[in-house]
Coordinates of C-alpha atoms in Angstrom, one line a residue:
X5 CA 0.0 -0.2 0.2
X6 CA 1.2 3.5 -0.8
X7 CA 1.9 6.5 1.0
X8 CA -1.1 9.3 1.0
X9 CA -1.6 11.2 -2.1
X10 CA 0.6 8.3 -3.9
X11 CA 0.0 7.1 -7.2
X12 CA -1.0 3.3 -6.8
X13 CA 1.2 0.5 -7.9
X14 CA 0.7 -1.0 -11.4
X15 CA 1.3 -4.7 -11.1
X16 CA 2.0 -6.2 -14.9
X17 CA 2.0 -10.3 -15.8
X18 CA 4.5 -10.5 -19.2
X19 CA 3.5 -13.6 -20.9
X20 CA 5.6 -15.1 -23.4
X21 CA 4.6 -17.8 -26.1
X22 CA 7.7 -20.1 -26.7
X23 CA 8.3 -21.8 -29.7
X24 CA 12.0 -21.6 -30.9
X25 CA 13.4 -19.2 -27.4
X26 CA 16.2 -21.9 -26.3
X27 CA 19.0 -18.8 -27.8
X28 CA 16.5 -15.3 -27.7
X29 CA 14.8 -16.1 -24.2
X30 CA 17.9 -15.6 -21.9
X31 CA 18.8 -12.1 -23.2
X32 CA 15.0 -11.2 -23.5
X33 CA 15.0 -12.1 -19.9
X34 CA 17.6 -10.2 -18.7
X35 CA 15.7 -7.0 -20.2
X36 CA 13.3 -7.5 -18.1
X37 CA 14.3 -7.9 -15.2
X38 CA 15.1 -4.8 -14.1
X39 CA 11.2 -3.7 -14.6
X40 CA 10.6 -6.4 -11.8
X41 CA 11.7 -4.1 -9.7
X42 CA 9.5 -0.9 -8.6
X43 CA 9.9 1.7 -11.3
X44 CA 8.2 5.0 -13.0
X45 CA 6.7 5.4 -16.3
X46 CA 7.3 8.8 -17.9
X47 CA 4.1 10.0 -16.8
X48 CA 4.9 9.3 -13.0
X49 CA 2.8 6.1 -12.6
X50 CA 4.6 3.6 -10.3
X51 CA 4.2 -0.2 -12.0
X52 CA 6.3 -3.4 -11.1
X53 CA 6.4 -6.4 -13.2
X54 CA 5.3 -9.0 -11.2
X55 CA 5.3 -12.0 -13.0
X56 CA 7.2 -13.3 -16.0
X57 CA 5.1 -16.6 -17.8
X58 CA 6.9 -18.7 -20.4
X59 CA 4.3 -20.7 -22.3
X60 CA 6.1 -23.8 -23.9
X61 CA 4.5 -24.3 -27.2
X62 CA 6.4 -27.3 -28.1
X63 CA 8.6 -26.2 -30.2
X64 CA 11.6 -28.2 -32.3
X65 CA 14.4 -26.6 -30.2
X66 CA 15.6 -27.1 -26.8
X67 CA 13.3 -24.2 -25.2
X68 CA 12.1 -26.6 -22.3
X69 CA 15.7 -26.7 -21.0
X70 CA 16.2 -22.7 -21.2
X71 CA 13.1 -22.4 -19.4
X72 CA 13.7 -24.6 -16.9
X73 CA 17.0 -22.7 -16.1
X74 CA 15.5 -19.4 -16.4
X75 CA 12.6 -20.5 -13.5
X76 CA 15.4 -22.1 -11.2
X77 CA 17.9 -18.5 -11.7
X78 CA 15.1 -16.0 -11.1
X79 CA 12.0 -16.2 -9.0
X80 CA 9.6 -14.0 -11.0
X81 CA 9.7 -16.5 -14.1
X82 CA 7.3 -19.0 -14.0
X83 CA 6.8 -21.8 -16.8
X84 CA 3.6 -23.2 -18.0
X85 CA 3.9 -26.2 -20.1
X86 CA 1.5 -27.1 -22.7
X87 CA 0.6 -30.9 -23.8
X88 CA 1.6 -30.4 -27.7
X89 CA 2.0 -27.4 -29.7
X90 CA -1.3 -25.3 -30.1
X91 CA 0.0 -22.6 -31.9
X92 CA 0.8 -18.5 -30.6
X93 CA -2.5 -17.4 -30.3
X94 CA -3.8 -20.4 -28.2
X95 CA 0.1 -20.4 -26.0
X96 CA -0.7 -16.5 -25.1
X97 CA -4.4 -17.2 -24.1
X98 CA -3.1 -20.1 -21.7
X99 CA -0.1 -17.8 -20.2
X100 CA -3.5 -15.0 -20.0
X101 CA -5.3 -17.5 -18.2
X102 CA -2.8 -18.4 -15.4
X103 CA -1.5 -14.9 -15.0
X104 CA -2.4 -12.9 -11.5
X105 CA -2.0 -8.9 -12.6
X106 CA -3.5 -5.9 -12.8
X107 CA -2.3 -5.6 -16.4
X108 CA -0.9 -8.2 -18.8
X109 CA 1.3 -7.7 -21.3
X110 CA 2.3 -10.3 -24.3
X111 CA 5.3 -10.2 -26.6
X112 CA 7.3 -12.7 -28.8
X113 CA 10.5 -14.6 -27.6
X114 CA 12.3 -13.7 -30.2
X115 CA 13.8 -10.5 -29.3
X116 CA 11.7 -8.1 -31.9
X117 CA 10.0 -6.2 -28.9
X118 CA 11.6 -4.2 -26.6
X119 CA 10.8 -4.3 -23.3
X120 CA 11.4 -0.7 -22.6
X121 CA 8.3 0.1 -24.3
X122 CA 5.9 -1.5 -21.4
X123 CA 6.1 2.2 -19.5
X124 CA 4.5 3.7 -22.4
X125 CA 2.0 1.7 -23.1
X126 CA 0.7 2.0 -19.3
X127 CA 0.7 5.5 -19.9
X128 CA -1.2 5.6 -23.1
X129 CA -3.4 2.9 -21.1
X130 CA -4.1 5.6 -18.3
X131 CA -4.1 8.4 -20.0
X132 CA -6.6 7.8 -22.8
X133 CA -8.6 5.0 -20.4
X134 CA -8.2 2.0 -23.2
X135 CA -8.1 -1.5 -21.6
X136 CA -6.2 -2.3 -24.8
X137 CA -3.0 -1.2 -26.1
X138 CA -1.0 -2.3 -29.2
X139 CA 2.1 -1.7 -30.7
X140 CA 2.4 0.1 -33.8
X141 CA 5.7 -0.3 -35.2
X142 CA 7.7 2.8 -36.4
X143 CA 9.7 1.0 -39.0
X144 CA 9.1 -2.0 -41.3
X145 CA 8.8 -5.1 -39.4
X146 CA 12.2 -7.1 -40.1
X147 CA 10.6 -9.8 -42.1
X148 CA 11.3 -9.2 -45.6
X149 CA 9.6 -6.8 -48.4
X150 CA 7.6 -9.8 -49.8
X151 CA 5.9 -10.7 -46.4
X152 CA 5.4 -7.0 -45.2
X153 CA 3.7 -6.0 -48.2
X154 CA 2.1 -9.7 -47.7
X155 CA 0.4 -8.9 -44.2
X156 CA -0.3 -5.4 -45.4
X157 CA -2.7 -6.8 -48.4
X158 CA -4.5 -9.3 -45.7
X159 CA -5.1 -6.7 -43.0
X160 CA -6.5 -4.5 -46.0
X161 CA -8.4 -7.1 -47.3
X162 CA -9.9 -7.5 -43.7
X163 CA -10.7 -4.5 -43.4
X164 CA -12.6 -4.2 -46.4
X165 CA -14.6 -7.5 -46.2
X166 CA -15.6 -6.7 -42.9
X167 CA -15.3 -3.0 -42.2
X168 CA -13.6 -1.1 -39.9
X169 CA -9.7 -0.5 -39.7
X170 CA -8.9 -2.3 -36.3
X171 CA -7.1 -5.1 -38.3
X172 CA -4.2 -2.4 -39.2
X173 CA -3.4 -2.5 -35.7
X174 CA -3.1 -5.9 -34.7
X175 CA 0.5 -6.6 -33.4
X176 CA 1.6 -9.4 -30.6
X177 CA 3.1 -6.9 -28.8
X178 CA 0.5 -5.5 -26.7
X179 CA -0.8 -4.5 -23.1
X180 CA -4.5 -5.8 -22.0
X181 CA -6.3 -5.0 -18.8
X182 CA -6.0 -8.1 -16.7
X183 CA -9.5 -9.0 -16.1
X184 CA -10.3 -8.8 -19.6
X185 CA -7.6 -10.9 -20.7
X186 CA -8.1 -13.4 -18.0
X187 CA -12.1 -14.0 -18.8
X188 CA -11.3 -14.2 -22.1
X189 CA -9.3 -16.6 -22.0
X190 CA -11.8 -18.5 -20.2
X191 CA -14.5 -18.8 -22.6
X192 CA -12.0 -18.5 -25.8
X193 CA -12.7 -21.9 -28.2
X194 CA -10.6 -23.6 -30.3
X195 CA -9.5 -21.6 -33.5
X196 CA -10.4 -18.3 -31.9
X197 CA -8.0 -15.0 -33.5
X198 CA -7.0 -13.6 -30.0
X199 CA -6.8 -9.9 -31.3
X200 CA -10.3 -10.4 -33.2
X201 CA -11.6 -11.8 -29.9
X202 CA -10.2 -8.8 -28.3
X203 CA -12.1 -6.9 -30.4
X204 CA -15.4 -8.4 -29.1
X205 CA -15.1 -7.5 -25.5
X206 CA -13.1 -4.1 -25.8
X207 CA -14.1 -0.5 -27.2
X208 CA -11.0 1.3 -26.2
X209 CA -8.2 0.5 -28.2
X210 CA -5.0 2.8 -29.1
X211 CA -1.8 2.1 -29.9
X212 CA 1.9 3.2 -28.9
X213 CA 4.7 3.8 -31.8
X214 CA 7.3 1.2 -30.8
X215 CA 10.6 0.8 -32.9
X216 CA 10.6 -3.2 -33.9
X217 CA 14.3 -5.1 -33.6
X218 CA 15.9 -7.6 -35.7
X219 CA 14.8 -11.1 -34.5
X220 CA 17.2 -13.1 -32.8
X221 CA 19.8 -15.5 -35.0
X222 CA 16.9 -18.2 -35.6
X223 CA 14.2 -18.1 -39.0
X224 CA 10.8 -17.3 -38.1
X225 CA 8.6 -19.8 -36.8
X226 CA 6.0 -19.0 -39.5
X227 CA 6.0 -20.3 -43.8
X228 CA 4.0 -18.8 -46.2
X229 CA 1.4 -21.8 -45.8
X230 CA 0.8 -20.8 -42.4
X231 CA 0.5 -17.2 -42.5
X232 CA -2.5 -18.0 -45.0
X233 CA -3.5 -20.3 -42.4
X234 CA -3.2 -17.4 -39.7
X235 CA -5.1 -15.2 -42.4
X236 CA -8.0 -17.7 -43.0
X237 CA -8.2 -18.0 -38.9
X238 CA -8.8 -14.2 -38.7
X239 CA -11.9 -14.2 -41.4
X240 CA -13.5 -17.4 -39.4
X241 CA -13.0 -15.6 -36.5
X242 CA -14.4 -12.3 -37.5
X243 CA -18.0 -13.4 -37.6
X244 CA -20.5 -14.6 -39.7
X245 CA -19.8 -12.0 -42.6
X246 CA -18.2 -14.3 -44.4
X247 CA -21.2 -15.9 -45.1
X248 CA -22.9 -12.9 -45.9
X249 CA -20.3 -12.1 -48.6
X250 CA -21.4 -15.4 -50.0
X251 CA -25.2 -14.8 -49.9
X252 CA -24.3 -11.7 -51.7
X253 CA -21.8 -13.7 -54.3
X254 CA -24.7 -16.0 -54.9
X255 CA -27.7 -13.2 -55.5
X256 CA -25.3 -11.3 -57.3
X257 CA -24.6 -14.2 -60.1
X258 CA -28.2 -15.0 -59.9
X259 CA -29.5 -11.6 -61.1
X260 CA -26.2 -11.2 -64.2
X261 CA -27.9 -14.5 -64.9
X262 CA -31.4 -13.5 -65.4
X263 CA -30.5 -9.9 -67.0
X264 CA -28.3 -12.3 -69.7
X265 CA -31.0 -14.9 -70.2
X266 CA -33.6 -11.7 -70.9
X267 CA -31.5 -10.2 -73.2
X268 CA -30.2 -13.3 -75.1
X269 CA -34.1 -13.9 -75.0
X270 CA -35.0 -10.9 -76.5
X271 CA -32.4 -10.9 -78.9
X272 CA -33.5 -14.4 -80.5
X273 CA -37.0 -12.9 -80.7
X274 CA -35.9 -9.7 -82.8
X275 CA -33.7 -11.4 -84.5
X276 CA -31.3 -8.7 -84.0
X277 CA -28.2 -10.7 -82.9
X278 CA -27.2 -14.7 -82.8
X279 CA -27.7 -16.2 -79.6
X280 CA -23.9 -17.4 -78.8
X281 CA -23.2 -20.6 -78.4
X282 CA -21.2 -23.2 -76.8
X283 CA -18.5 -20.3 -76.4
X284 CA -20.8 -18.6 -74.0
X285 CA -22.3 -21.5 -72.4
X286 CA -19.2 -22.8 -71.2
X287 CA -18.1 -19.6 -69.4
X288 CA -21.0 -19.0 -67.7
X289 CA -20.9 -22.6 -66.3
X290 CA -17.3 -22.3 -65.3
X291 CA -18.1 -19.0 -63.5
X292 CA -21.0 -20.0 -61.6
X293 CA -19.3 -23.3 -60.9
X294 CA -16.4 -21.5 -59.5
X295 CA -18.8 -19.2 -57.0
X296 CA -20.6 -22.8 -55.9
X297 CA -17.8 -24.2 -54.9
X298 CA -15.7 -21.5 -53.2
X299 CA -18.7 -20.8 -51.3
X300 CA -19.4 -23.9 -50.3
X301 CA -15.7 -24.2 -49.1
X302 CA -16.2 -21.2 -47.1
X303 CA -19.2 -22.7 -45.7
X304 CA -17.5 -25.6 -44.9
X305 CA -15.1 -24.1 -43.0
X306 CA -17.5 -22.4 -40.6
X307 CA -18.7 -25.7 -40.4
X308 CA -15.8 -26.9 -39.1
X309 CA -15.3 -24.3 -36.4
X310 CA -18.7 -24.9 -35.2
X311 CA -17.8 -28.7 -35.1
X312 CA -14.5 -28.4 -33.1
X313 CA -16.2 -26.5 -30.6
X314 CA -19.7 -28.6 -30.4
X315 CA -17.1 -31.8 -30.1
X316 CA -15.3 -29.4 -27.3
X317 CA -11.7 -29.6 -28.9
X318 CA -10.0 -27.6 -26.3
X319 CA -7.8 -24.4 -27.2
X320 CA -4.9 -25.7 -25.5
X321 CA -4.1 -28.3 -22.3
X322 CA -1.7 -27.2 -19.6
X323 CA 0.3 -30.4 -17.9
X324 CA 3.0 -30.4 -16.1
X325 CA 6.9 -30.3 -17.0
X326 CA 7.9 -32.4 -19.6
X327 CA 10.5 -35.5 -19.6
X328 CA 14.2 -34.5 -20.1
X329 CA 17.5 -35.7 -20.3
X330 CA 19.6 -35.6 -17.3
X331 CA 23.1 -33.8 -18.3
X332 CA 25.6 -36.9 -17.4
X333 CA 27.8 -34.3 -15.5
X334 CA 24.5 -34.3 -12.4
X335 CA 23.2 -37.3 -13.3
X336 CA 22.6 -39.6 -10.2
X337 CA 25.2 -42.0 -9.1
X338 CA 24.6 -45.8 -10.0
X339 CA 22.9 -47.5 -6.8
X340 CA 24.7 -50.3 -5.2
X341 CA 23.6 -52.8 -7.7
X342 CA 25.9 -51.7 -10.4
X343 CA 23.1 -50.0 -12.9
X344 CA 25.4 -48.5 -15.8
X345 CA 22.2 -46.7 -17.1
X346 CA 22.9 -44.4 -14.3
X347 CA 23.4 -40.8 -16.4
X348 CA 21.1 -41.8 -19.4
X349 CA 17.5 -42.0 -18.3
X350 CA 14.6 -40.3 -19.0
X351 CA 13.5 -38.6 -15.6
X352 CA 10.8 -35.8 -14.8
X353 CA 11.3 -33.0 -13.0
X354 CA 11.1 -33.1 -9.4

């Protein structure tokens, strides 16, 4: 409890989904540690990073070993273990559900996000009475021109199709009110896109300029196939407007077909022009068939999302710490029976 007239102390939980963090995590934690002692923002607000939650998403490297070491070295760091790879959004939601602070900061493990921006996030949230603050890159994201252009194009397409411009703000570096993040995590279902879901429950969203740093010495975990799946999940999470677009497409094609039929019948009756033959018929058939197949595909995707929810498919599953191989130099000695396998057996964390 602060002194009379002193600003309240704002606690922050930092949630980091970890997929390939074996080499990048230690330096990121070192940058976060100074924030775990009481500090002040530029606006004079007191804050402290009360916990750093590392969510192990079962990547291909030895991130689990790094996470264990960081938890052993720093009391403020704790781990959350998922049963398999569920993806960045599910891992982030899992970490949010386990947080305990007034505010939650989510960030990547690859070093792009500078922890020094966290105080400015808090100032923006308090000054503008916002529940959600996004980092707004002040420089082009360090992913290459093609990927950056694809990302911008996808966000513009979403804005055009679904209205508004909120998707322009979507970023994995964000600050959200703790109570909102935890309650959202409690009701989130399989297939949800976190930023779209946050848009359902928040109407005060602001952004803060942040310089994105280069990634650590590892390739991005996203290829173009996974990025397209990422975009498609945004579409499916954005409500039923996709189905409305399908309905509009069907009505438009039906109207065009009726107008063309009336034109050709009228032209045949007055004998002014000959009715086109097989070429026109084939073109029209291909157009309508393609539209029907695309529409059926979109509807099937929505049915698939609904089926996953109805079947109870979990968004994530938290388990105890995974098994691991003990290093030889710290392995337990062989017992009196002369067990020669000691030092190489698989043992759970205790």
